[in-house]
Short mmCIF file of C-alpha atoms in Angstrom, two decimals:
data_model
loop_
_atom_site.label_atom_id
_atom_site.label_comp_id
_atom_site.label_asym_id
_atom_site.label_seq_id
_atom_site.Cartn_x
_atom_site.Cartn_y
_atom_site.Cartn_z
CA MET A 373 0.00 0.00 -0.01
CA LYS A 374 1.35 3.43 -0.94
CA SER A 375 1.92 6.12 1.66
CA THR A 376 -0.27 9.23 1.56
CA ALA A 377 2.68 11.25 0.26
CA ASP A 378 3.12 8.74 -2.57
CA GLN A 379 -0.58 8.91 -3.41
CA ILE A 380 -0.54 12.68 -3.50
CA GLU A 381 2.54 12.68 -5.72
CA ALA A 382 1.02 10.21 -8.14
CA TYR A 383 -2.21 12.25 -8.30
CA LEU A 384 -0.34 15.45 -8.98
CA PHE A 385 1.87 13.81 -11.63
CA LYS A 386 -1.23 12.44 -13.38
CA ARG A 387 -2.91 15.83 -13.37
CA ILE A 388 0.21 17.46 -14.81
CA GLU A 389 0.41 14.77 -17.48
CA ASP A 390 -3.22 15.24 -18.39
CA SER A 391 -2.97 19.00 -18.61
CA GLU A 392 -2.55 20.59 -21.98
CA ASN A 393 0.30 22.96 -20.94
CA GLY A 394 2.22 20.93 -18.27
CA MET A 395 0.83 23.15 -15.56
CA ILE A 396 -1.78 22.77 -12.84
CA ASP A 397 -3.28 25.12 -10.22
CA LEU A 398 -4.47 23.67 -6.98
CA GLN A 399 -5.90 24.67 -3.68
CA ARG A 400 -3.92 23.20 -0.85
CA ASN A 401 -6.85 22.84 1.51
CA GLU A 402 -9.01 21.14 -1.13
CA LEU A 403 -6.25 18.70 -1.89
CA ALA A 404 -5.77 18.01 1.85
CA GLN A 405 -9.49 17.23 2.14
CA LEU A 406 -9.32 14.91 -0.89
CA PHE A 407 -6.55 12.86 0.77
CA SER A 408 -7.78 13.26 4.33
CA CYS A 409 -4.50 14.78 5.49
CA VAL A 410 -3.23 18.03 6.88
CA PRO A 411 -2.25 20.84 4.47
CA SER A 412 1.35 20.69 5.69
CA GLN A 413 1.57 17.24 4.14
CA ILE A 414 0.65 18.76 0.76
CA ASN A 415 3.38 21.30 1.30
CA TYR A 416 5.89 18.52 2.08
CA VAL A 417 5.04 16.56 -1.09
CA ILE A 418 5.28 19.66 -3.29
CA ALA A 419 8.48 20.90 -1.73
CA THR A 420 10.30 17.57 -1.89
CA ARG A 421 8.96 15.93 -5.05
CA PHE A 422 8.33 18.86 -7.42
CA THR A 423 11.69 20.53 -7.34
CA LEU A 424 13.57 22.45 -10.01
CA GLU A 425 16.11 19.63 -10.08
CA ARG A 426 13.30 17.28 -11.09
CA GLY A 427 12.06 19.73 -13.71
CA TYR A 428 9.29 21.67 -11.88
CA VAL A 429 8.72 25.26 -10.78
CA ILE A 430 6.32 26.08 -8.00
CA GLU A 431 4.48 29.40 -7.77
CA SER A 432 2.03 30.37 -5.08
CA LYS A 433 -0.46 33.05 -4.48
CA ARG A 434 -1.45 33.49 -0.86
CA GLY A 435 -4.66 34.86 0.59
CA GLY A 436 -8.33 33.90 0.34
CA GLY A 437 -8.34 32.91 -3.30
CA GLY A 438 -4.74 31.71 -3.17
CA TYR A 439 -3.45 28.69 -5.00
CA ILE A 440 -0.33 26.73 -5.79
CA ARG A 441 0.77 26.39 -9.42
CA ILE A 442 3.08 23.50 -10.41
CA ARG A 443 4.63 23.91 -13.81
CA ARG A 444 6.78 21.38 -15.65
CA VAL A 445 9.79 23.13 -17.11
CA THR A 446 10.51 22.39 -20.76
CA GLU A 447 13.56 20.23 -21.38
CA GLU A 448 15.53 23.04 -23.06
CA ALA A 449 14.75 25.57 -20.31
CA HIS A 450 15.62 22.98 -17.65
CA SER A 451 18.96 22.13 -19.23
CA GLU A 452 19.78 25.80 -19.73
CA LEU A 453 18.89 26.59 -16.12
CA ASP A 454 20.84 23.60 -14.88
CA ALA A 455 24.00 24.71 -16.69
CA ILE A 456 23.60 28.33 -15.54
CA MET A 457 22.95 27.28 -11.93
CA ARG A 458 26.11 25.16 -11.98
CA ALA A 459 28.08 28.16 -13.31
CA ILE A 460 26.63 30.43 -10.61
CA GLY A 461 27.19 28.06 -7.73
CA SER A 462 26.67 29.26 -4.19
CA GLN A 463 28.22 32.67 -4.82
CA ILE A 464 29.01 34.92 -7.80
CA THR A 465 30.82 38.18 -8.29
CA GLN A 466 29.22 41.13 -10.06
CA ARG A 467 31.56 40.73 -13.04
CA GLU A 468 30.77 37.03 -13.41
CA ALA A 469 27.01 37.72 -13.13
CA GLU A 470 27.26 40.46 -15.75
CA GLY A 471 29.08 38.09 -18.03
CA ILE A 472 26.29 35.52 -17.82
CA VAL A 473 23.64 38.22 -18.30
CA TRP A 474 25.49 39.46 -21.40
CA ARG A 475 25.67 35.96 -22.85
CA LEU A 476 22.00 35.32 -22.26
CA GLU A 477 21.06 38.61 -23.78
CA SER A 478 23.39 38.03 -26.80
CA ASP A 479 21.79 34.60 -27.31
CA GLY A 480 18.32 36.06 -27.23
CA ILE A 481 17.33 34.27 -24.06
CA LEU A 482 16.92 37.52 -22.13
CA THR A 483 15.37 40.67 -23.52
CA ALA A 484 17.30 43.89 -23.23
CA ARG A 485 14.84 45.01 -20.55
CA GLU A 486 15.24 41.84 -18.51
CA ALA A 487 19.07 42.10 -18.78
CA LYS A 488 19.02 45.71 -17.67
CA MET A 489 16.82 44.88 -14.65
CA MET A 490 19.12 41.98 -13.70
CA ARG A 491 22.25 44.11 -13.95
CA ALA A 492 20.63 46.74 -11.70
CA VAL A 493 19.58 44.25 -9.03
CA LEU A 494 22.93 42.34 -9.07
CA SER A 495 25.04 45.51 -8.74
CA ARG A 496 27.33 45.92 -5.74
CA ASP A 497 25.89 49.46 -5.45
CA ILE A 498 22.53 47.94 -4.51
CA LEU A 499 23.79 45.00 -2.45
CA HIS A 500 25.44 46.86 0.44
CA MET A 501 26.85 44.04 2.52
CA PRO A 502 30.23 42.55 3.23
CA LEU A 503 31.89 39.80 1.21
CA PRO A 504 31.29 36.81 0.94
CA THR A 505 27.66 37.48 2.02
CA ARG A 506 27.16 39.82 -0.93
CA ASP A 507 28.30 37.28 -3.50
CA GLU A 508 26.15 34.53 -1.86
CA PHE A 509 23.08 36.77 -1.80
CA ARG A 510 23.76 37.84 -5.43
CA ALA A 511 23.87 34.16 -6.49
CA ARG A 512 20.49 33.46 -4.80
CA LEU A 513 18.87 36.55 -6.34
CA PHE A 514 20.31 35.66 -9.77
CA VAL A 515 19.03 32.12 -9.67
CA ALA A 516 15.55 33.24 -8.58
CA MET A 517 15.35 35.81 -11.40
CA LEU A 518 16.59 33.34 -14.00
CA VAL A 519 14.05 30.70 -12.84
CA ALA A 520 11.27 33.28 -13.13
CA VAL A 521 12.32 34.44 -16.59
CA LEU A 522 13.26 31.10 -18.15
CA THR A 523 10.22 29.23 -16.90
CA HIS A 524 7.70 31.99 -17.68
CA ASP A 525 5.07 30.89 -20.21
CA GLY A 526 3.29 34.17 -20.76
CA GLU A 527 0.51 33.45 -18.26
CA GLU A 528 0.21 35.84 -15.40
CA MET A 529 -0.73 34.86 -11.89
CA GLU A 530 -3.71 36.79 -10.65
#
């Protein structure tokens, strides 16, 4: 007999497979009721089994009408993200980050506007903190921005 977590995972995988765009929206409380479990168990399954490393991006909207969106990342976006994340590592200098932004813009992966915003956010003029904390924080910001841009499918969250 499968554990509740395994059942939830199988259900979500099937819903993603059956979706036209590789994306599902769900209400955590409704899913918890469906599986007769606590909402934190839904969080656990999503956080541990639908990771970027496994090819998924999670978005959430909190509040009364809030939901969780699970999106399967395309193979090309996933492999591009994977390579970039390895290059970034746990910390990155401003010069290294600007080099990656330049390459992504040159390759047409980032728009000029996206590249300009990334350069502004990753600048040492904005990140006023001592090293190595600044380079570690820059790496986390950079990865978060790249995940948002490279996995965006044109649909806006409401």
